[in-house]
Amino acid sequence: MLRLQLGFIHRLCSENKTNINTSQSGAEVTPPTHVTDHVVSTSSQVLSLLRTVLLWGKLCAAAENTSSHHTIFQNMALKQISSNKCFEGFQKVFEHDSMELKCKMRFGIYLPPKAESGKCPVLYWLSGLTCTEQNFITKASYHQAASELGIIVVAPDTSPRGCNIDGEEESWDFGTGAGFYVNATEEPWKTNYRMYSYVVEELPQLINGNFPTDPDRISIFGHSMGGHGALICALKNPGKYKSVSAFAPICNPIQCPWGQKAFGGYLGSDSSKWEAYDATHLVKTYSGSQLDILIDQGKDDQFLSAGQLLPDNFIAACTERKIPVVFRLQEGYDHSYFFITTFVNDHIRHHGKYLNA
């Protein structure tokens, strides 16, 4: 591998008192066989070997940038599960071993046609309770807008899976399919249930390392529990995301039954610790770069009337802090993907304004 060859060269340079500064990309490539077969004993041979390795690296980088299917160099453990052409791009699903969650995870990624020739911004979607990566990519009908705007869309799963934790399969609103985008601090959840760090840190590093992305242009949105996740990710990381939006988000989880159950289980009984993952609380102390927040909410949403979503609390906090939020109460719509599909193109265009600015 390239990094091994550079380490070998560095040792040889040291032995020959030759000062050569080398830098390595994360790319895992194999140089030509003759590079590793040489026995290098002089500084001139070292320089020749170094030039060969660097040239090979450039050729690999050029091949990577021009390939119509972006070759995955940096993480050979990334396993493609499916690939389907859609609006001249490709909707793919991959599986990988997560360091944060200590289990195998899957994510969907839509690569627009523009990704074949250049770097694209990335829009992350966070799904709601009980969902996998499949719900959004098969039901939301977002591909045409993403294709036209040249936006990569990434949709991860909603929790770790297969961790064999006692109780993780007992209810639909806690455990499997209900990670709530927090880093758990309580046993037995704290080892695996670290969805916040997975979404904010590990997944973007994986995406940026394996696909033609512009890491400086990312945005985030989501639905229900995922809307809560999108809001807190943006509010806790000023400047990281260009924009944020949500469909029927759980806006004030420390005040609703869903949030109280999840936070109590994952974060413990001290409710003051819950505030770090509550959008309504976070926005009250937000002092970062300006966020232009878009929220769509169905007026006939059964969970709105049940007091699970509490958007009024979030809007009041935004108004007090003079943080712009466009809240659209949509007559006749419920909490389902029929609602999301109706307005998803508005959200894609909302993010496109900032991602393609």
Coordinates of C-alpha atoms in Angstrom, one line a residue:
M1 CA 0.0 0.0 0.0
L2 CA 1.1 3.6 -0.7
R3 CA 1.5 4.6 3.0
L4 CA 3.7 1.5 3.6
Q5 CA 5.9 2.3 0.7
L6 CA 6.3 5.9 1.9
G7 CA 7.2 4.6 5.4
F8 CA 9.8 2.4 3.8
I9 CA 11.3 5.3 1.8
H10 CA 11.4 7.4 4.9
R11 CA 13.4 4.8 6.8
L12 CA 15.8 4.5 3.8
C13 CA 16.2 8.2 3.6
S14 CA 17.0 8.4 7.3
E15 CA 19.7 5.7 6.9
N16 CA 21.3 7.6 4.0
K17 CA 21.0 11.0 5.7
T18 CA 18.8 12.3 3.0
N19 CA 16.1 14.8 4.0
I20 CA 13.0 14.2 2.0
N21 CA 9.6 15.4 3.1
T22 CA 6.8 13.1 2.0
S23 CA 3.1 13.5 2.4
Q24 CA 0.5 10.8 2.0
S25 CA -3.2 10.9 1.1
G26 CA -5.5 8.4 2.7
A27 CA -5.7 6.5 -0.6
E28 CA -4.9 2.8 -0.5
V29 CA -3.3 2.0 -3.8
T30 CA -0.7 -0.6 -4.8
P31 CA 2.3 0.8 -6.8
P32 CA 3.8 -1.2 -9.6
T33 CA 5.5 -4.4 -8.6
H34 CA 9.0 -3.2 -9.4
V35 CA 8.7 -0.5 -6.7
T36 CA 8.6 -3.0 -3.9
D37 CA 11.2 -5.3 -5.5
H38 CA 14.0 -2.8 -5.6
V39 CA 16.7 -3.0 -3.0
V40 CA 17.6 0.6 -2.4
S41 CA 21.1 1.4 -1.0
T42 CA 21.9 4.9 -2.2
S43 CA 20.2 8.3 -2.0
S44 CA 19.8 8.5 -5.7
Q45 CA 17.9 5.3 -5.8
V46 CA 15.8 6.6 -3.0
L47 CA 14.9 9.7 -5.0
S48 CA 14.1 7.6 -8.0
L49 CA 11.9 5.3 -6.0
L50 CA 10.1 8.3 -4.5
R51 CA 9.4 9.8 -7.9
T52 CA 8.0 6.5 -9.1
V53 CA 5.7 6.2 -6.1
L54 CA 4.5 9.8 -6.3
L55 CA 3.9 9.4 -10.1
W56 CA 1.9 6.3 -9.4
G57 CA -0.1 8.2 -6.8
K58 CA -0.9 11.0 -9.2
L59 CA -2.0 8.5 -11.9
C60 CA -4.3 6.8 -9.4
A61 CA -5.8 10.1 -8.3
A62 CA -6.4 11.1 -11.9
A63 CA -8.1 7.8 -12.5
E64 CA -10.2 8.3 -9.4
N65 CA -11.3 11.8 -10.5
T66 CA -12.2 10.7 -14.1
S67 CA -13.9 7.4 -13.4
S68 CA -17.6 7.3 -14.2
H69 CA -18.1 5.2 -11.1
H70 CA -16.0 6.8 -8.4
T71 CA -13.5 4.1 -7.3
I72 CA -13.4 3.5 -3.6
F73 CA -9.8 3.7 -2.4
Q74 CA -9.9 4.8 1.1
N75 CA -12.1 2.1 2.7
M76 CA -11.9 -1.2 1.0
A77 CA -14.3 -2.7 3.6
L78 CA -17.2 -0.6 2.2
K79 CA -19.5 -3.2 0.6
Q80 CA -22.0 -2.2 -2.1
I81 CA -25.4 -3.8 -1.5
S82 CA -27.3 -2.4 -4.4
S83 CA -27.1 0.1 -7.3
N84 CA -30.0 1.4 -9.4
K85 CA -29.8 4.1 -12.1
C86 CA -32.2 6.9 -11.4
F87 CA -32.6 10.3 -13.2
E88 CA -29.2 9.6 -14.9
G89 CA -27.5 9.2 -11.5
F90 CA -27.2 6.2 -9.2
Q91 CA -29.1 5.3 -6.0
K92 CA -26.8 3.0 -4.1
V93 CA -26.7 1.2 -0.7
F94 CA -23.5 0.4 1.1
E95 CA -22.6 -1.5 4.2
H96 CA -19.6 -0.9 6.5
D97 CA -18.3 -1.7 9.9
S98 CA -18.9 1.3 12.2
M99 CA -16.2 2.2 14.7
E100 CA -18.6 4.4 16.7
L101 CA -21.5 2.0 16.8
K102 CA -19.4 -1.2 16.8
C103 CA -21.7 -3.0 14.4
K104 CA -22.4 -3.2 10.7
M105 CA -24.3 -0.2 9.3
R106 CA -26.0 0.6 6.0
F107 CA -26.6 3.9 4.3
G108 CA -28.2 4.9 1.1
I109 CA -26.4 7.4 -1.2
Y110 CA -27.7 9.1 -4.3
L111 CA -24.9 10.1 -6.7
P112 CA -26.3 12.6 -9.3
P113 CA -24.9 12.6 -12.8
K114 CA -22.6 15.6 -11.9
A115 CA -20.7 13.3 -9.6
E116 CA -19.2 11.5 -12.6
S117 CA -17.2 14.6 -13.5
G118 CA -16.7 16.7 -10.4
K119 CA -17.2 17.2 -6.6
C120 CA -20.7 17.7 -5.3
P121 CA -22.3 19.1 -2.1
V122 CA -23.8 16.6 0.3
L123 CA -27.3 16.7 1.9
Y124 CA -27.8 14.3 4.8
W125 CA -31.2 12.9 5.6
L126 CA -32.2 11.5 9.0
S127 CA -35.2 9.2 9.2
G128 CA -37.7 8.8 12.0
L129 CA -38.7 6.0 14.4
T130 CA -38.7 2.4 13.1
C131 CA -37.1 3.4 9.8
T132 CA -34.0 2.1 8.0
E133 CA -32.1 3.6 5.2
Q134 CA -34.7 2.2 2.8
N135 CA -37.7 4.3 3.7
F136 CA -36.5 7.6 2.4
I137 CA -34.7 6.3 -0.7
T138 CA -37.7 4.3 -1.9
K139 CA -40.6 6.5 -0.8
A140 CA -39.6 10.2 -0.8
S141 CA -39.3 10.8 -4.6
Y142 CA -36.4 13.2 -4.1
H143 CA -34.1 11.9 -6.9
Q144 CA -35.1 14.2 -9.7
A145 CA -34.5 17.4 -7.8
A146 CA -31.2 16.1 -6.4
S147 CA -30.2 15.1 -9.9
E148 CA -31.0 18.5 -11.4
L149 CA -29.2 20.4 -8.6
G150 CA -26.2 18.1 -8.5
I151 CA -26.6 17.2 -4.8
I152 CA -25.4 14.0 -3.3
V153 CA -28.0 12.7 -0.8
V154 CA -27.0 10.4 2.1
A155 CA -29.6 8.5 4.2
P156 CA -28.2 6.4 7.1
D157 CA -30.0 3.9 9.3
T158 CA -31.7 5.2 12.5
S159 CA -29.9 3.1 15.1
P160 CA -27.3 0.3 15.6
R161 CA -28.6 -3.1 14.7
G162 CA -27.8 -6.6 15.8
C163 CA -25.9 -5.6 19.0
N164 CA -27.7 -8.3 21.1
I165 CA -28.5 -5.8 23.9
D166 CA -31.1 -7.0 26.3
G167 CA -34.3 -5.0 25.6
E168 CA -33.4 -3.4 22.3
E169 CA -36.2 -5.1 20.4
E170 CA -38.9 -4.7 23.0
S171 CA -40.5 -1.5 21.8
W172 CA -40.8 0.5 18.6
D173 CA -39.9 3.8 20.1
F174 CA -36.7 2.8 22.0
G175 CA -33.7 0.6 21.0
T176 CA -33.6 -0.7 17.5
G177 CA -34.8 1.8 15.0
A178 CA -35.0 4.5 17.7
G179 CA -31.4 5.8 18.3
F180 CA -32.7 9.4 18.7
Y181 CA -29.3 10.7 17.4
V182 CA -27.8 11.0 20.9
N183 CA -24.6 9.5 22.4
A184 CA -25.9 7.3 25.1
T185 CA -24.2 7.5 28.5
E186 CA -26.0 4.8 30.3
E187 CA -25.5 1.0 30.4
P188 CA -26.1 -1.1 28.4
W189 CA -26.6 1.4 25.6
K190 CA -23.5 3.6 25.8
T191 CA -21.1 1.2 23.9
N192 CA -23.2 1.1 20.7
Y193 CA -25.9 3.8 20.8
R194 CA -23.7 6.7 19.6
M195 CA -25.8 7.9 16.7
Y196 CA -24.9 11.6 17.2
S197 CA -21.2 11.0 16.7
Y198 CA -21.9 8.6 13.9
V199 CA -23.9 11.2 12.0
V200 CA -21.8 14.2 12.7
E201 CA -18.3 12.7 12.5
E202 CA -17.9 9.1 11.3
L203 CA -20.4 9.0 8.5
P204 CA -19.2 12.3 6.8
Q205 CA -15.6 11.1 7.0
L206 CA -16.6 7.9 5.3
I207 CA -18.6 9.7 2.6
N208 CA -15.9 12.3 2.0
G209 CA -13.2 9.6 1.8
N210 CA -15.0 7.5 -0.7
F211 CA -17.1 9.7 -2.9
P212 CA -16.6 12.9 -5.0
T213 CA -17.8 15.3 -2.3
D214 CA -17.1 18.9 -1.4
P215 CA -16.7 18.6 2.4
D216 CA -17.2 22.3 2.9
R217 CA -20.7 22.2 1.4
I218 CA -23.0 20.0 3.5
S219 CA -26.6 20.4 4.8
I220 CA -29.0 18.3 6.8
F221 CA -32.7 17.5 7.1
G222 CA -35.0 14.9 8.5
H223 CA -38.4 13.7 9.6
S224 CA -39.9 13.3 13.1
M225 CA -37.1 11.8 15.2
G226 CA -34.8 12.6 12.3
G227 CA -36.1 16.1 12.2
H228 CA -35.1 16.4 15.8
G229 CA -31.7 14.9 14.8
A230 CA -31.2 17.4 12.0
L231 CA -32.0 20.4 14.2
I232 CA -29.7 19.4 17.0
C233 CA -26.8 18.6 14.6
A234 CA -27.1 22.0 13.1
L235 CA -27.5 23.9 16.4
K236 CA -24.7 22.0 18.1
N237 CA -22.2 22.6 15.2
P238 CA -22.4 26.2 14.1
G239 CA -21.0 26.6 10.6
K240 CA -20.8 22.9 9.8
Y241 CA -24.1 22.8 7.9
K242 CA -25.0 25.4 5.3
S243 CA -28.7 24.9 5.9
V244 CA -31.2 22.7 7.9
S245 CA -34.8 21.7 7.4
A246 CA -37.3 19.3 8.9
F247 CA -40.6 17.5 8.4
A248 CA -42.7 17.3 11.6
P249 CA -39.7 17.3 13.9
I250 CA -39.8 16.3 17.6
C251 CA -38.9 19.9 18.6
N252 CA -38.9 19.7 22.4
P253 CA -38.1 16.1 23.3
I254 CA -37.5 16.8 27.0
Q255 CA -41.2 17.8 27.2
C256 CA -42.8 14.9 25.3
P257 CA -43.4 11.2 26.0
W258 CA -41.2 10.0 23.2
G259 CA -38.2 12.1 24.2
Q260 CA -38.6 11.4 27.9
K261 CA -38.6 7.7 27.4
A262 CA -35.6 7.8 25.0
F263 CA -33.5 10.3 27.0
G264 CA -34.2 8.6 30.3
G265 CA -33.0 5.3 28.9
Y266 CA -30.0 6.6 26.9
L267 CA -28.9 9.5 29.1
G268 CA -30.1 8.7 32.6
S269 CA -32.5 10.2 35.1
D270 CA -30.8 13.6 35.3
S271 CA -33.0 15.7 33.0
S272 CA -30.5 18.6 32.9
K273 CA -28.3 16.4 30.8
W274 CA -31.1 16.0 28.3
E275 CA -30.9 19.6 27.3
A276 CA -27.8 19.1 25.2
Y277 CA -30.0 17.1 22.7
D278 CA -33.1 19.3 22.8
A279 CA -33.5 21.7 19.8
T280 CA -35.8 24.1 21.7
H281 CA -33.2 24.4 24.5
L282 CA -30.2 24.6 22.2
V283 CA -31.7 27.4 20.1
K284 CA -32.1 29.6 23.2
T285 CA -28.3 29.7 23.6
Y286 CA -27.3 29.5 19.9
S287 CA -24.8 32.2 18.9
G288 CA -23.3 30.8 15.7
S289 CA -23.6 31.7 12.1
Q290 CA -27.1 32.4 10.9
L291 CA -29.4 29.5 10.1
D292 CA -32.3 29.7 7.7
I293 CA -34.6 27.0 9.1
L294 CA -37.4 25.5 7.1
I295 CA -40.1 23.3 8.8
D296 CA -43.1 21.7 7.3
Q297 CA -45.8 20.3 9.6
G298 CA -49.0 18.4 8.7
K299 CA -52.0 20.0 10.4
D300 CA -53.7 16.6 10.6
D301 CA -50.6 14.9 12.1
Q302 CA -51.8 12.6 14.9
F303 CA -48.6 13.1 16.8
L304 CA -48.9 16.8 16.7
S305 CA -52.3 16.6 18.4
A306 CA -50.8 14.1 20.9
G307 CA -48.2 16.5 22.1
Q308 CA -45.2 14.6 20.8
L309 CA -43.8 17.3 18.4
L310 CA -44.3 20.7 20.1
P311 CA -43.3 23.0 17.3
D312 CA -44.8 26.0 19.0
N313 CA -42.1 25.8 21.7
F314 CA -39.3 25.8 19.2
I315 CA -40.8 28.7 17.1
A316 CA -41.2 30.8 20.3
A317 CA -37.5 30.2 21.2
C318 CA -36.4 31.0 17.6
T319 CA -38.5 34.2 17.7
E320 CA -36.9 35.3 21.0
R321 CA -33.4 34.7 19.6
K322 CA -34.3 36.3 16.3
I323 CA -33.3 33.1 14.4
P324 CA -35.1 32.9 11.0
V325 CA -37.5 30.0 10.8
V326 CA -40.1 29.3 8.1
F327 CA -42.8 27.2 9.6
R328 CA -45.5 25.9 7.2
L329 CA -48.6 24.2 8.6
Q330 CA -49.9 22.1 5.8
E331 CA -53.7 21.7 5.8
G332 CA -54.9 18.1 5.6
Y333 CA -51.5 16.4 5.8
D334 CA -50.5 13.7 8.3
H335 CA -47.2 12.3 9.5
S336 CA -46.6 9.9 6.6
Y337 CA -44.3 9.7 3.6
F338 CA -47.2 10.9 1.5
F339 CA -46.7 14.2 3.3
I340 CA -42.9 14.1 2.8
T341 CA -43.2 13.3 -0.9
T342 CA -45.5 16.3 -1.5
F343 CA -43.0 18.8 -0.1
V344 CA -39.6 17.2 -0.4
N345 CA -38.7 19.1 -3.6
D346 CA -39.2 22.3 -1.7
H347 CA -36.7 21.2 0.8
I348 CA -34.2 20.0 -1.8
R349 CA -34.4 23.5 -3.4
H350 CA -34.1 25.2 0.0
H351 CA -30.8 23.4 0.6
G352 CA -29.7 23.9 -3.0
K353 CA -29.8 27.7 -2.5
Y354 CA -27.1 27.4 0.1
L355 CA -25.2 24.4 -1.2
N356 CA -24.8 25.8 -4.7
A357 CA -24.4 29.4 -3.7

